[in-house]
Coordinates of C-alpha atoms in Angstrom, one line a residue:
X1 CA -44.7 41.1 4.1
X2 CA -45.6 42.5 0.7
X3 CA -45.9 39.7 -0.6
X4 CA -48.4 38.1 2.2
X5 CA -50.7 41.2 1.3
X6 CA -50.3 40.6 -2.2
X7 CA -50.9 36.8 -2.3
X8 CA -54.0 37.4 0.5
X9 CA -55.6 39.4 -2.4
X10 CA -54.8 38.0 -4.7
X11 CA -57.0 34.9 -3.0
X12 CA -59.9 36.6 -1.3
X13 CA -60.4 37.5 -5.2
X14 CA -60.5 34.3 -6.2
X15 CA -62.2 33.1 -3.3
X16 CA -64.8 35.2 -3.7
X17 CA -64.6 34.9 -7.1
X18 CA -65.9 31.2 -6.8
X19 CA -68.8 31.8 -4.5
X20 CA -66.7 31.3 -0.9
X21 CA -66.1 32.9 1.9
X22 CA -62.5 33.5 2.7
X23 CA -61.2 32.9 6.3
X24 CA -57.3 34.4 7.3
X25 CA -55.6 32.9 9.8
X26 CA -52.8 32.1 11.6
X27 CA -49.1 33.7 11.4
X28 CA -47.9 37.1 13.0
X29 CA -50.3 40.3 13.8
X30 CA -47.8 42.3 11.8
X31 CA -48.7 40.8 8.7
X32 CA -52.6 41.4 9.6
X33 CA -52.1 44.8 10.9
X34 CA -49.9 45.7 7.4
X35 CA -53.0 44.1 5.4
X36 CA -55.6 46.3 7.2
X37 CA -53.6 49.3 8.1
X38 CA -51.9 50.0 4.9
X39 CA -53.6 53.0 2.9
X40 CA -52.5 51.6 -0.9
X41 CA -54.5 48.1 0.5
X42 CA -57.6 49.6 1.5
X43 CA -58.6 46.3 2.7
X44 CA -61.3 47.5 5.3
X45 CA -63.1 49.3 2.5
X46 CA -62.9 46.7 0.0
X47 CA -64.4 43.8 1.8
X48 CA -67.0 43.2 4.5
X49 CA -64.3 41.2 7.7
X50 CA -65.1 39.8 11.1
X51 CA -62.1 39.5 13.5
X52 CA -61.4 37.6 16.2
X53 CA -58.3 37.6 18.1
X54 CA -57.1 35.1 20.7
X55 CA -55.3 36.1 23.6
X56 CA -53.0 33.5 25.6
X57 CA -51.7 33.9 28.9
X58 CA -48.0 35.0 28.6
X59 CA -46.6 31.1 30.1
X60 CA -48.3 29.8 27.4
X61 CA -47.3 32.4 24.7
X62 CA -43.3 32.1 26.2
X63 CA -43.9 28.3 25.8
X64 CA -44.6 28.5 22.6
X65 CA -42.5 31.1 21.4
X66 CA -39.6 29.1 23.1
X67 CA -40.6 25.8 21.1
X68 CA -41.1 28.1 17.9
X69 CA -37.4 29.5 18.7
X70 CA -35.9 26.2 19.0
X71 CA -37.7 25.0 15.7
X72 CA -36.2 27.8 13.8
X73 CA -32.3 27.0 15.5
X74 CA -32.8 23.8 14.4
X75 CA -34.1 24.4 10.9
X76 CA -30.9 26.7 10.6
X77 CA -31.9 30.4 10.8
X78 CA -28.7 30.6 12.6
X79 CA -27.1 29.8 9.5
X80 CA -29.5 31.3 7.1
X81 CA -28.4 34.8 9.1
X82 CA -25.0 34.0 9.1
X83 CA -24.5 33.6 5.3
X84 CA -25.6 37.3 5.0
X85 CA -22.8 38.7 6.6
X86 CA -20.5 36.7 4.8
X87 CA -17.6 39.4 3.4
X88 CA -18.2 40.5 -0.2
X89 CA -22.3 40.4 0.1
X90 CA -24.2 42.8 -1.2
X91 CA -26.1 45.8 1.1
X92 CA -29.0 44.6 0.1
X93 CA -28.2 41.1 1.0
X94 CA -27.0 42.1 4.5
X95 CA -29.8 44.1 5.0
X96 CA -32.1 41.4 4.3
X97 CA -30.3 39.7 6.6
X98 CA -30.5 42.4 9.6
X99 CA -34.8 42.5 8.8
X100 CA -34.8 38.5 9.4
X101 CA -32.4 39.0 12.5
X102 CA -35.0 41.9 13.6
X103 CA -38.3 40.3 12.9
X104 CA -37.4 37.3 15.1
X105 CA -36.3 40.4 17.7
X106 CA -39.9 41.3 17.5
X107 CA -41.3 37.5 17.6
X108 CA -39.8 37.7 21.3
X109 CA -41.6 41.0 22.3

C-alpha cells in the first residue's frame, strides 16, 4: 500500500508537472482512503481533488467479487499463499504471507 501512495505521487507530480490533470481510479478504497487519510501524505492539503464514488448493488458487487475470486484461484494465489508457510521461511516472509491471506479476507467484506 506504501508503495501505491508513493508511486500516486510520485505521478500527480509529474502529471502536473507537464501541464495535465491527473485522474485516480480504479482498485480498492483502502488504498484511496490510506492516500487521503494518512497524516505524513497530506494529500488533501497538497492538491485541489474531486471524488466520485460509485456504488453497486451488493448482487452485482458479490458477482463480481466472485469472478474476481476465481481469477485470483486461477492465477495461483492459492499457491502464492501457500509458499509462505513453507517450513524454514522467514517471519517476515510468513507475515507477508498472512497480510495477502487477510487483504483478500477484507476484499470479501
Amino acid at each position: 500500500m506504501n508503495d501505491f501512495c508513493k508511486n500516486v505521487l510520485e505521478s500527480i507530480d509529474l502529471i502536473i508537472g507537464n501541464g495535465r490533470l491527473p485522474i485516480i481510479l480504479g482498485g480498492s478504497n483502502s488504498y484511496i482512503k490510506k492516500l487521503i487519510e494518512e497524516p505524513t501524505i497530506a494529500f488533501l492539503s497538497k492538491y485541489y481533488y474531486f471524488f466520485i464514488w460509485v456504488d453497486v448493488s451488493l448482487p452485482t458487487l458479490f458477482q463480481y467479487v466472485g469472478k474476481k475470486v476465481d481469477e485470483m484461484v486461477e492465477s495461483g494465489m492459492v499457491d502464492e499463499i501457500r509458499e509462505y508457510y513453507a517450513p524454514g521461511q522467514t517471519t517476515r516472509r510468513e507475515l507477508e504471507g498472512l497480510l495477502r491471506f487477510l487483504s483478500l479476507i477484507l476484499f470479501f467484506r
